Structures are given as structure tokens and as C-alpha cells.
């Protein structure tokens, strides 16, 4: 015999199951287009029965250097995005209706243009005789054109441009969630605006900062088109290395090993960002 | 005067939130601003705290004009309606915040935080986060944070709005005790008239961005200056009649005597429900009428009756009850009703 409590638990469980069913299509899709290929990749990298490919990917100085360089560029993109995006997000969170509409439009506009087109546009803007250099020269600010293309600066400019919205939106969302009375309370209790920001608003926006940093970093680390075009072959990211292994050397197992290393590095850094921001919040 | 508000006007587009407010609060006084929703209470408090700059008028704190001073220069402790505790800081860090902003030495901060927490009976809760506290405890932390730095003025914006009745009552008394103990000049906001009567030295009744009347609770209750105050504070029967030769003709009661010196013409009279007596008790009353009981409500220590008077109009009567008393009347019954003329109050601006 079942007690009334049992049937209640059954009912509760049934409701949970019903809710879970809603997530099944998404889980299936993820499983098919994400988890399965990743597993295939892993399998491919150890096809020959040894870890030789991983040894090459993690011990060979050349590949380590590229990986390190990619992490460095991703970190720089992340840092620049954060510095540019935070003030924008802060302004948006305090702006009136028209300010928000304008800001959203400006941020979303690039999403309606493909990354490829935008990157080519930067080629036009940043070249030796590009728009930017011409302006600077006409304004008398420089004598010789600045090297903005086919180097790290070009890659950084292009990537920051593409990835900026991914930093602005999470920060904006977390700033909106903060009760405006909190900064009022801080000021009423004697804090100048900047101290109220440092002690109250900023710490409470850290979840958004963390999400934005993680998004931008992860996307940067695997970025391909923009660094390939704007770097002019002088800036090499892991993604370009992988593509090269497949296209030029047809070395699928080694490409797979490199990809796995990239994936692990991404996950590790993702975890690190989360840990740092959580720590900072209660400091 | 510790706080003086002079001719404050604040408009938001077409809305006039404050239409010329004058208010004085003496040192150590507990003054309540009582008014319905949208009457401008919060706007007035924010103007005093410095979060709003008025379009016209001045705010004086201890004689000094602070109309344009930023909030942090005013030394005012404020408790927000939703407490506004910093969620990422512990209770002790929250209470220490105003002291740290004033750059007090570390050991003094520590000592005063402990004292403040003891004052609100939250010793030992210093390490908790606000979300680990109940609503009433959070309220007390907000209070401790607002008084810990010895502000010259304490502002409270409907601080008990979100609490249940029992907790409300105990906090009302606690805030009052704390205010007396620290001799804090206090401006308190509520739309609950009972709360205003319990807590205040004086009450300022607000409506539509104006202060209708300021006075001690008993005074406002017995001698409201306007129809709005009479209606808003407690329950009331407002009887419209016409005065001539020291008497007023009131439908249902006939001619009743008025206080000396009342000019002829239309008058509005306030008759509190507890001034009315019915049936046998009414016989001893100088002013009498008769009516049909429309509704009776049992309230424990009293009963409330709504009656339709024979001469037209309705009145509300509140009759005291002892536990052994039978119900005072049945619905549908016709009974005598009466009152003493000295319980009538002429509302000056009816
Ligand atoms: N920032 C603002 N912008 C536009 N109108 C406002 C603003 N602040 C207040 N008002 C208007 O001013 C009037 C008074 O508002 P206020 O918040 O002072 O009322 P209140 O007495 O505190 O009401 P409640 O009891 O509901 O809190 C209202 O009509 C409100 O709509
Ligand atoms: Mg309000």
C-alpha cells in the first residue's frame, strides 16, 4: 500500500519529468552537433594508439608558442573590450529611453552584417593609405602612416570591434539588475560617487563582467577569420594552425590533438575567470 | 529648528509632486508624514536627503541651507522602503560602511558596529549576509546602519511596509524606543494612519503635494482642520448641514447646538463613530434620531454598525463591547441613535 506522501512525491516527480521533456530537443541537438564531434575528435587524435600527437602539440616549442600567443591576444582583446564596454554599459544603464534605443541600435547594427564583410571593411580603413591614416595625416597628427594592418594592432582592432557587444550586454544586464536605491543609500551614508561605484555598483556587476570576459575570451581564443585577414600571416592563432594542419598537411589526427588542447585551455581559463570574479566580489 | 523645509515645489513634467511644502521639525522630535499613495511623501523625503533638487524652495538643516548640497554632505541617516542593504557585504560591513566613508579609525569602527548591532538586538549576526536574515532582521540592520554614525536627522520611508502585522507592531515600538534613547530628530513616512498615531510626536497630513495640517496625534484626531484630514485619520461621519443662530440643521438629527461664535451658512460637522450610542443608551443623549441597521461588524472589543437614518443619510457607529454583552443590534432592526453635542467638531475648511 502506498501512503499519501508517496503519491505526492510521484506527482511532484511527474511534473519534474514533464519539465525536463521540454529541454530534450535542445539536448539532442547539442549532443548531435557538439558532443559527438568532440568525442570523434578525441578519438581521432589518439587513432595511432599513442599520445604522440599530444606530445607534439604540448611539448613542441613552436606550437606552445602559438598557443601562448593566442592566449595572450585573447586576453588583450578581453581586456580592451572590458575597458571600452564597461563605460558604455554603465552609461546605457543610466540613460533615458532615447539613449538606450540609440545605444542598442549602434550595438546591434554590426550583428546584421557578416564578420567577413566587417573585417574587409577594416582592411580598407586601416591600410597604409586607408581612411584612418589619411585622416591622421590630414590632421597633422602623424608624418608617416601608422602600421595598423598585418600586425597585432590590426588583429586587436578587428577582434575588439566584432566582440564588443558580447561584453557590453552581460555587463549592461547585470547593472540593470542592481537596485538603484543601493547607490543612493551609499551616497546618503557618506560615499562620494566614485567610492559608491567602487564599493557597491562595481562589485555587484561582477557576474556580468565575468560572463562578458568568459564569452569574449572563449570566442577570441578560437577566432579565425579576423586574425587571418587582418594579421596578414604575421599573427598566428591556434585556430589558424589547426586549419593549416588540415588544409595543407592533411594531418587530421594532429589537428584533432591541437583542437583538444585548445578546448582544454578554454575550459581551464573559463573556470579561472569565474573563480577570480567570485573571489573579488566578497573581497 | 533642526529641520526646516520652506516653500518646496517639485514638478515632474505635468505632475506637481510637491506644491509648496513648509515644515519644521524640532530637535529630538518624531514627526510623521502621513498621506495616501502618490501624495508626494517620498519626493519630500528625497528632497530632504538630497536625492532630489527642488524646483523652488529651500531645505535648512540646523539653520544651514543645504538645498543644493549632495547627500553625503548632509549627515542624514535614511532607511529605504526596501532596506537597500548591500547584498554583497556582511551585516557588520553594512553597518561599518558609513563609518568607513568618514574614515574613522579601525578600532572605533569595530566598537561602534558592535554597539549599533547591540542596540537593535542583533549581536552575533555580524558575519551573516543580508539574504540570510528575515525581513524584520534586515530592517533592523538598515536601522543600525542609518544611526551608527550619529546622524543629525533620521529619515524612514515606510520602513514596515513589507512586514506582517505582529512584526510591524514590535518594530514600531522598537524604533520609537531607539529614537527616544538616541534623541534623534526623525522624519517618518507612512500611509498607515494607525502607525502614525502610535509613533509620532506630531503628524503632518499630506495630500496632492501639499501639507493639509500639522499637529499632535490627539489634536489632529479631535480637531481636524480639513475634510480630508477628518476623513483620512480614523473613521468619521461627516455631516453637512446649515447653521443659523447657533444651531445646525442636520438631516436625521434635526437642529443640534453648535459651539459659540459659529457664523451662519453651510457647515461640515465631524462626528466620530465612537461618539454615537444606540437603543437604550441613546435615550440619555441630547441629540437623537432613529435609523435602520444596514450592517453590523463584530470587531472583538467593539462592534461597528452602519445605519440609514430616518431623515436621510447614513452614519457609522462604533459601540464598545464587553465579552458578556449580546450583539448590540440585528441587521434590519430600527433603533434609536444619539450623541452629545460636545462630541461634534466643526471642520473649519469643510
Ligand atoms: N521621478 C519621477 N518622475 C515622474 N514622476 C514622479 C517621479 N517621482 C514621483 N513622481 C510623481 O510624483 C507624485 C508623488 O510621488 P511620491 O513617490 O512622492 O508619492 P508617495 O506619497 O511616496 O506615494 P507612495 O505612498 O505610493 O510611495 C506621483 O504622482 C508620482 O507619479
Ligand atoms: Mg513613497
XYZ file of C-alpha atoms and ligand atoms in Angstrom:
665
model
C 0.000 0.000 0.000
C 1.281 3.473 -0.784
C 0.903 6.309 1.706
C -0.480 9.706 0.595
C 3.065 11.069 0.878
C 4.247 8.602 -1.762
C 1.652 9.655 -4.287
C 2.534 13.316 -3.655
C 6.172 12.606 -4.343
C 5.148 10.737 -7.508
C 3.106 13.723 -8.657
C 5.992 16.067 -7.964
C 8.361 13.773 -9.830
C 5.996 13.560 -12.776
C 5.914 17.349 -13.002
C 9.695 17.494 -12.987
C 9.840 14.891 -15.751
C 7.375 16.867 -17.840
C 9.528 19.968 -17.466
C 12.625 18.016 -18.367
C 10.995 16.839 -21.601
C 10.915 20.473 -22.721
C 14.707 20.516 -22.718
C 15.080 17.282 -24.694
C 15.131 18.771 -28.239
C 17.862 21.221 -27.276
C 19.849 18.490 -25.539
C 19.554 16.215 -28.576
C 20.708 18.975 -30.884
C 23.659 19.784 -28.644
C 24.509 16.106 -28.419
C 24.484 15.677 -32.189
C 26.239 18.844 -33.270
C 28.557 19.314 -30.326
C 29.236 16.390 -28.029
C 29.517 13.761 -30.752
C 32.029 15.662 -32.919
C 34.111 16.456 -29.857
C 34.246 12.786 -28.971
C 35.136 11.909 -32.572
C 37.892 14.489 -32.408
C 39.306 12.996 -29.251
C 39.182 9.559 -30.770
C 40.908 10.767 -33.919
C 43.784 12.331 -32.004
C 44.731 9.000 -30.446
C 44.000 6.963 -33.574
C 47.516 5.553 -33.772
C 47.229 4.196 -30.268
C 49.801 6.558 -28.768
C 49.818 10.035 -27.294
C 52.428 11.169 -29.807
C 50.155 13.863 -31.253
C 49.524 15.324 -27.832
C 53.209 15.257 -27.052
C 53.875 17.209 -30.220
C 51.088 19.669 -29.507
C 52.066 20.385 -25.913
C 55.846 19.972 -25.891
C 56.996 21.295 -29.273
C 58.178 24.839 -28.744
C 56.623 26.169 -31.948
C 53.122 25.016 -31.089
C 53.439 26.056 -27.485
C 54.491 29.473 -28.663
C 51.424 29.792 -30.895
C 49.160 28.630 -28.105
C 50.720 31.105 -25.708
C 50.425 33.868 -28.289
C 46.754 33.042 -28.874
C 46.048 33.186 -25.156
C 47.883 36.496 -24.978
C 45.883 38.016 -27.838
C 42.620 36.685 -26.423
C 43.498 38.188 -23.042
C 44.314 41.530 -24.654
C 41.073 41.530 -26.640
C 39.219 40.697 -23.452
C 40.918 43.474 -21.504
C 40.347 46.108 -24.188
C 36.726 45.021 -24.603
C 36.226 45.292 -20.847
C 37.745 48.773 -20.690
C 35.641 50.003 -23.590
C 32.448 48.111 -22.772
C 32.100 48.928 -19.071
C 31.646 52.686 -19.512
C 29.262 52.057 -22.410
C 27.210 49.598 -20.376
C 27.236 51.942 -17.385
C 26.047 54.852 -19.491
C 23.340 52.663 -21.068
C 22.108 51.558 -17.642
C 21.634 55.200 -16.610
C 20.432 56.535 -19.986
C 16.909 57.628 -20.807
C 14.631 55.901 -23.260
C 16.200 57.534 -26.331
C 19.739 56.932 -25.163
C 19.011 53.233 -24.703
C 17.337 52.978 -28.118
C 20.297 54.681 -29.786
C 22.873 52.618 -27.886
C 21.121 49.343 -28.634
C 20.873 50.226 -32.296
C 24.548 51.084 -32.501
C 25.499 47.858 -30.716
C 23.197 45.605 -32.686
C 23.874 47.131 -36.097
C 27.115 45.150 -36.607
C 25.227 41.909 -35.916
C 23.287 42.423 -39.126
C 26.485 42.470 -41.172
C 28.676 39.396 -41.600
C 32.008 39.213 -39.810
C 33.720 38.732 -43.164
C 32.329 41.967 -44.569
C 33.253 43.885 -41.444
C 36.770 42.511 -41.487
C 37.254 43.532 -45.115
C 35.970 46.962 -44.187
C 38.766 47.214 -41.642
C 41.246 46.315 -44.384
C 40.085 49.419 -46.234
C 40.118 51.589 -43.135
C 43.426 50.538 -41.610
C 45.763 50.189 -44.649
C 48.823 52.367 -45.249
C 46.690 54.660 -47.387
C 43.478 53.762 -45.602
C 40.910 56.169 -44.236
C 42.354 56.257 -40.716
C 45.906 57.009 -41.760
C 44.759 59.656 -44.219
C 42.708 61.410 -41.546
C 45.573 61.372 -39.085
C 47.938 62.737 -41.714
C 45.497 65.429 -42.824
C 45.001 66.432 -39.222
C 48.776 66.802 -38.943
C 48.986 64.263 -36.120
C 51.444 61.952 -37.877
C 54.072 62.222 -40.639
C 54.423 58.615 -41.705
C 51.467 56.205 -41.856
C 50.975 54.083 -38.732
C 51.348 50.331 -39.233
C 47.784 49.335 -38.358
C 47.383 46.330 -40.596
C 49.094 42.928 -40.826
C 50.206 43.065 -37.209
C 48.861 42.622 -33.706
C 47.237 46.080 -33.598
C 45.145 45.302 -36.659
C 44.057 41.963 -35.221
C 43.169 43.583 -31.896
C 41.162 46.399 -33.501
C 39.204 43.990 -35.698
C 38.517 41.478 -32.937
C 37.512 44.085 -30.366
C 35.084 45.522 -32.878
C 33.449 42.174 -33.543
C 33.362 41.037 -29.916
C 32.471 44.264 -28.099
C 28.702 43.593 -27.904
C 29.410 40.268 -26.182
C 30.999 42.257 -23.370
C 28.510 45.139 -23.274
C 25.323 43.126 -23.000
C 26.130 40.929 -19.975
C 27.522 43.930 -18.060
C 24.528 46.066 -19.015
C 22.161 43.305 -17.887
C 23.874 42.931 -14.517
C 23.941 46.700 -13.960
C 20.201 46.855 -14.654
C 19.576 44.211 -12.009
C 21.139 46.368 -9.281
C 18.564 48.228 -7.186
C 19.146 51.963 -7.845
C 18.443 52.631 -4.163
C 21.742 50.894 -3.317
C 23.929 53.605 -4.792
C 21.591 56.211 -3.314
C 21.985 54.562 0.076
C 25.768 54.573 -0.315
C 25.810 58.273 -1.161
C 23.415 59.078 1.636
C 25.724 57.253 4.049
C 28.609 59.494 3.044
C 30.203 57.948 -0.038
C 31.312 60.181 -2.917
C 30.095 58.889 -6.286
C 33.361 57.130 -7.120
C 33.527 55.283 -3.790
C 29.907 54.263 -4.095
C 30.789 52.885 -7.529
C 33.858 51.000 -6.313
C 32.273 49.588 -3.170
C 28.737 48.886 -4.366
C 27.963 49.127 -8.066
C 31.115 47.540 -9.451
C 31.215 44.511 -7.119
C 27.543 43.849 -7.827
C 28.143 43.985 -11.585
C 30.899 41.365 -11.407
C 28.660 38.497 -12.528
C 28.137 40.414 -15.780
C 31.838 41.233 -16.048
C 32.661 37.591 -15.515
C 30.151 36.415 -18.119
C 31.340 39.021 -20.629
C 35.014 38.192 -20.083
C 34.387 34.476 -20.413
C 32.369 34.950 -23.609
C 34.882 37.275 -25.233
C 37.863 35.227 -24.157
C 36.445 31.946 -25.374
C 35.346 33.449 -28.673
C 38.732 35.184 -29.134
C 40.757 32.085 -28.471
C 39.113 30.221 -31.326
C 38.768 33.232 -33.639
C 39.767 32.598 -37.214
C 38.607 34.976 -39.965
C 39.562 38.293 -38.405
C 43.099 37.403 -37.271
C 43.709 35.534 -40.538
C 42.787 38.551 -42.657
C 43.993 41.457 -40.515
C 47.098 39.676 -39.222
C 48.387 39.178 -42.725
C 50.102 35.915 -41.787
C 52.228 37.604 -39.169
C 49.867 36.871 -36.317
C 49.155 33.187 -35.937
C 46.407 31.891 -33.671
C 45.813 28.246 -32.766
C 42.732 28.148 -34.955
C 44.850 29.105 -37.971
C 47.369 26.432 -37.067
C 44.639 23.823 -36.931
C 43.243 24.920 -40.258
C 46.723 24.716 -41.751
C 47.249 21.165 -40.480
C 44.038 20.055 -42.123
C 44.228 22.013 -45.371
C 47.906 21.872 -46.172
C 49.240 18.779 -44.437
C 46.060 16.699 -44.248
C 47.203 15.735 -40.736
C 43.796 15.196 -39.172
C 44.988 13.413 -36.025
C 47.407 16.230 -35.147
C 44.752 18.871 -35.888
C 42.466 16.926 -33.561
C 45.094 16.907 -30.816
C 45.612 20.672 -31.206
C 41.856 21.230 -31.054
C 41.623 19.208 -27.881
C 44.402 21.228 -26.296
C 42.574 24.427 -27.306
C 39.331 23.095 -25.817
C 41.003 22.185 -22.529
C 42.794 25.537 -22.345
C 39.489 27.320 -22.974
C 37.685 25.397 -20.245
C 40.525 25.987 -17.791
C 40.576 29.727 -18.398
C 36.786 29.873 -18.262
C 36.903 28.272 -14.810
C 39.682 30.642 -13.750
C 37.692 33.761 -14.729
C 34.705 32.524 -12.756
C 36.863 31.855 -9.703
C 38.591 35.266 -9.824
C 35.371 37.273 -10.093
C 33.664 35.276 -7.360
C 36.638 35.924 -5.114
C 36.666 39.643 -5.918
C 33.025 40.043 -5.076
C 33.393 39.275 -1.413
C 36.794 40.864 -1.009
C 14.517 74.129 14.267
C 16.680 71.167 13.383
C 14.998 70.765 10.003
C 13.159 73.486 8.125
C 11.565 72.980 4.754
C 10.430 76.218 3.146
C 8.145 76.504 0.125
C 9.356 73.361 -1.637
C 7.984 72.873 -5.141
C 8.891 69.890 -7.303
C 7.354 69.203 -10.693
C 7.819 66.166 -12.923
C 6.647 67.318 -16.336
C 2.928 67.960 -15.954
C 2.767 66.389 -12.465
C 3.283 68.636 -9.467
C 4.633 66.208 -6.865
C 5.181 68.925 -4.247
C 3.168 72.130 -4.476
C 4.742 74.415 -1.900
C 5.563 72.463 1.260
C 6.528 74.142 4.562
C 7.550 72.011 7.500
C 9.570 72.448 10.697
C 10.903 69.597 12.806
C 12.309 70.366 16.236
C 15.402 68.739 17.692
C 14.655 65.266 19.032
C 11.147 65.312 17.608
C 9.478 62.362 15.869
C 7.423 63.777 13.027
C 5.376 61.558 10.744
C 4.292 62.425 7.248
C 1.012 60.692 6.627
C -0.693 60.656 3.273
C -2.213 58.449 0.595
C -0.205 56.900 -2.217
C 1.096 59.462 -4.686
C 0.706 62.385 -2.299
C 4.410 63.256 -2.570
C 5.793 61.775 0.667
C 8.775 60.040 -0.885
C 9.579 63.053 -3.042
C 9.647 65.235 0.069
C 11.912 62.793 1.897
C 14.269 62.543 -1.068
C 14.446 66.324 -1.200
C 15.439 66.423 2.464
C 18.015 63.652 1.924
C 19.417 65.381 -1.145
C 18.442 62.885 -3.840
C 16.072 65.415 -5.378
C 16.785 69.069 -6.074
C 13.577 71.090 -5.641
C 12.439 73.493 -8.369
C 11.656 76.090 -5.744
C 12.123 76.461 -2.014
C 14.856 75.707 0.492
C 15.918 72.973 2.902
C 17.643 74.049 6.117
C 19.437 71.599 8.409
C 20.386 73.069 11.770
C 19.968 76.521 10.257
C 22.314 75.809 7.349
C 20.965 75.960 3.792
C 21.599 72.520 2.247
C 19.193 72.786 -0.691
C 21.966 72.132 -3.207
C 24.336 70.087 -1.027
C 24.955 66.495 -2.151
C 23.519 63.723 0.075
C 26.890 62.784 1.556
C 27.376 66.287 2.963
C 24.090 66.272 4.881
C 24.795 63.747 7.630
C 21.351 62.254 7.311
C 20.605 58.601 8.030
C 17.971 57.084 5.793
C 16.123 53.773 5.891
C 14.737 52.877 2.486
C 11.450 51.153 1.869
C 13.273 48.029 0.615
C 16.076 48.430 3.190
C 18.723 48.858 0.432
C 21.244 46.728 2.309
C 24.371 45.999 0.277
C 23.816 42.345 -0.636
C 27.490 41.513 -1.141
C 28.553 42.788 2.276
C 28.050 41.123 5.637
C 25.827 42.707 8.267
C 28.877 44.139 10.037
C 30.311 45.506 6.780
C 26.982 47.149 6.009
C 26.858 48.845 9.386
C 30.542 49.817 9.152
C 30.052 51.451 5.738
C 29.106 54.987 6.849
C 31.935 54.990 9.399
C 34.480 53.890 6.801
C 33.269 56.619 4.457
C 34.033 59.040 7.282
C 37.490 57.487 7.653
C 37.075 56.594 11.313
C 39.927 54.559 12.823
C 39.545 50.821 12.576
C 39.096 50.051 16.279
C 36.470 52.778 16.627
C 34.570 51.328 13.644
C 34.677 47.903 15.220
C 33.423 49.170 18.573
C 30.608 51.270 17.153
C 29.395 48.499 14.846
C 29.105 46.189 17.841
C 27.287 48.875 19.817
C 24.870 49.571 16.967
C 24.118 45.892 16.486
C 23.512 45.532 20.204
C 21.147 48.493 20.046
C 18.944 46.675 17.522
C 19.384 43.352 19.293
C 21.378 41.704 16.524
C 24.604 40.910 18.374
C 26.317 37.914 16.861
C 24.726 38.395 13.444
C 27.657 40.471 12.121
C 29.055 37.802 9.827
C 25.825 36.947 8.074
C 24.864 38.194 4.643
C 21.636 40.231 4.398
C 19.880 37.488 2.434
C 20.431 35.105 5.345
C 18.228 37.291 7.574
C 14.468 37.575 7.932
C 12.672 40.716 6.776
C 12.440 42.126 10.278
C 16.123 41.472 10.948
C 17.110 43.154 7.681
C 15.004 46.111 8.725
C 16.920 46.359 11.970
C 20.265 46.165 10.177
C 19.149 49.043 7.955
C 18.223 50.960 11.086
C 21.587 50.247 12.727
C 23.380 51.383 9.565
C 21.368 54.614 9.500
C 22.097 55.576 13.114
C 25.621 54.223 13.666
C 27.373 57.411 12.536
C 25.282 59.695 14.729
C 23.301 61.474 12.004
C 21.610 64.761 12.786
C 18.425 63.552 11.154
C 16.890 60.116 10.633
C 14.618 59.523 7.636
C 12.402 56.467 7.346
C 10.358 55.792 4.201
C 7.538 53.362 5.022
C 10.037 51.069 6.695
C 7.483 48.474 7.777
C 5.528 48.264 4.535
C 6.622 44.737 3.713
C 6.259 43.208 7.173
C 3.409 41.290 8.749
C 1.290 42.875 11.426
C 2.871 41.324 14.530
C 6.392 42.205 13.428
C 5.262 45.667 12.425
C 3.909 46.376 15.870
C 7.021 45.210 17.679
C 9.284 47.181 15.322
C 7.169 50.292 15.715
C 7.812 50.216 19.430
C 11.467 49.364 18.940
C 12.063 52.274 16.560
C 10.292 54.606 18.947
C 12.420 53.382 21.878
C 15.607 53.776 19.852
C 14.617 57.244 18.707
C 13.974 58.380 22.280
C 17.130 56.763 23.581
C 19.320 58.450 20.960
C 17.245 61.657 20.943
C 17.189 61.500 17.172
C 15.308 64.065 15.132
C 13.189 61.818 12.941
C 11.084 62.193 9.827
C 8.952 59.125 9.304
C 6.728 58.309 6.341
C 3.694 56.104 6.341
C 0.307 55.805 4.726
C -0.971 53.837 7.712
C -2.856 56.226 9.996
C -2.786 53.838 12.934
C 1.000 53.646 12.719
C 1.178 57.436 12.579
C -0.978 57.769 15.709
C 1.094 55.227 17.648
C 4.539 56.558 16.861
C 4.511 60.301 16.397
C 5.091 63.408 18.466
C 3.444 65.265 15.625
C 1.827 64.251 12.357
C 1.809 66.170 9.085
C -1.054 65.033 6.873
C -0.249 65.318 3.179
C -2.487 65.265 0.142
C -1.758 66.029 -3.509
C 1.660 67.527 -2.827
C 0.532 69.788 -0.003
C 0.543 69.560 3.755
C -3.038 69.813 4.951
C -2.405 70.062 8.679
C 0.339 69.530 11.232
C -0.330 68.693 14.860
C -0.128 66.263 17.748
C -1.965 62.967 17.072
C -4.745 63.635 19.589
C -5.216 67.154 18.311
C -5.470 66.096 14.667
C -7.916 63.371 15.588
C -10.176 65.611 17.625
C -9.826 68.847 15.671
C -9.110 68.147 12.002
C -8.810 71.369 10.005
C -9.993 69.968 6.702
C -12.435 67.418 5.415
C -9.525 65.386 4.040
C -7.805 65.145 7.425
C -11.058 64.255 9.170
C -11.667 61.500 6.660
C -8.122 60.165 6.416
C -7.343 59.997 10.131
C -9.565 57.427 11.806
C -13.147 56.686 10.882
C -15.565 59.529 10.543
C -19.109 60.660 9.908
C -19.041 63.928 8.024
C -22.408 65.621 8.270
C -23.244 68.555 6.036
C -25.816 70.998 7.355
C -26.614 74.665 7.529
C -26.014 76.836 10.576
C -28.266 79.599 11.827
C -28.478 81.233 15.240
C -26.001 78.864 16.901
C -27.713 75.695 15.701
C -27.226 73.485 12.671
C -29.943 71.557 10.898
C -28.643 68.060 10.215
C -30.696 65.536 8.274
C -31.737 62.731 10.616
C -30.971 64.557 13.869
C -32.808 67.848 13.483
C -31.307 71.007 14.992
C -28.148 70.470 17.043
C -26.384 73.176 19.094
C -23.061 74.480 17.771
C -20.101 75.990 19.651
C -20.475 79.707 20.304
C -19.406 82.116 17.575
C -20.246 79.868 14.647
C -21.338 82.090 11.718
C -24.472 81.260 9.760
C -24.234 79.313 6.496
C -23.119 75.864 5.382
C -21.087 73.788 7.870
C -19.398 70.420 7.866
C -19.535 68.594 11.155
C -17.339 65.689 12.200
C -18.873 63.044 14.395
C -16.576 60.165 15.312
C -18.308 56.757 15.253
C -17.440 56.123 18.916
C -19.475 59.228 19.910
C -22.713 57.547 18.873
C -24.920 55.455 21.166
C -27.911 53.349 20.179
C -31.144 51.952 21.571
C -31.492 52.418 25.375
C -28.100 54.143 25.649
C -29.271 56.759 23.143
C -32.109 57.910 25.391
C -29.721 59.878 27.642
C -28.202 61.740 24.685
C -29.272 65.326 23.939
C -29.265 64.867 20.162
C -31.338 61.954 18.960
C -32.610 60.350 15.802
C -33.705 56.963 14.556
C -32.420 54.626 11.887
C -32.354 51.187 10.364
C -29.315 48.978 10.919
C -27.860 48.088 7.497
C -24.817 46.122 8.560
C -23.094 45.018 11.759
C -19.438 44.013 12.032
C -18.059 42.296 15.126
C -14.531 43.532 15.983
C -13.785 41.837 19.315
C -13.632 44.714 21.776
C -16.273 46.657 19.827
C -18.909 46.369 17.129
C -19.387 48.567 14.091
C -22.846 49.438 12.784
C -23.802 51.084 9.545
C -27.220 52.729 9.814
C -29.594 54.501 7.441
C -31.141 57.473 9.272
C -34.840 58.093 9.005
C -34.280 61.680 7.893
C -31.920 60.532 5.123
C -28.158 59.876 5.128
C -26.003 57.166 6.658
C -23.901 57.051 9.811
C -21.290 54.697 11.211
C -21.412 53.877 14.921
C -18.782 52.074 16.961
C -20.043 50.556 20.190
C -17.770 49.216 22.939
C -18.442 45.581 23.902
C -17.727 43.558 26.984
C -17.212 39.826 26.498
C -20.585 39.046 28.103
C -22.512 41.602 26.033
C -25.057 40.349 23.472
C -24.830 41.750 19.905
C -25.959 45.409 20.135
C -28.480 45.188 17.288
C -29.624 42.950 14.451
C -29.432 43.912 10.809
C -32.754 45.290 9.572
C -33.823 46.406 13.041
C -34.829 50.039 13.581
C -33.251 51.621 16.680
C -32.759 54.996 18.305
C -29.378 56.678 17.825
C -27.941 59.675 19.651
C -24.866 61.685 20.654
C -23.773 64.542 22.878
C -23.253 67.910 21.089
C -19.831 68.439 22.695
C -18.575 65.474 20.643
C -19.312 67.391 17.457
C -16.409 69.126 15.778
C -16.883 71.825 13.163
C -14.441 71.175 10.317
C -13.134 74.685 9.521
C -12.333 74.036 5.892
C -15.037 71.513 5.093
N 10.970 60.528 -10.932
C 9.680 60.829 -11.171
N 9.268 61.107 -12.437
C 7.978 61.430 -12.674
N 7.023 61.493 -11.753
C 7.360 61.232 -10.481
C 8.707 60.878 -10.127
N 8.752 60.674 -8.786
C 7.493 60.877 -8.335
N 6.669 61.212 -9.345
C 5.233 61.534 -9.201
O 5.087 62.416 -8.119
C 3.941 62.079 -7.335
C 4.346 61.830 -5.895
O 5.157 60.675 -5.835
P 5.756 60.100 -4.478
O 6.602 58.932 -4.829
O 6.406 61.194 -3.732
O 4.450 59.619 -3.725
P 4.311 58.875 -2.317
O 3.478 59.742 -1.449
O 5.646 58.476 -1.811
O 3.466 57.600 -2.694
P 3.565 56.086 -2.134
O 2.837 56.048 -0.830
O 2.841 55.298 -3.179
O 5.006 55.737 -2.020
C 3.312 60.882 -8.008
O 2.250 61.335 -8.811
C 4.424 60.322 -8.861
O 3.891 59.728 -10.002
Mg 6.674 56.587 -1.463
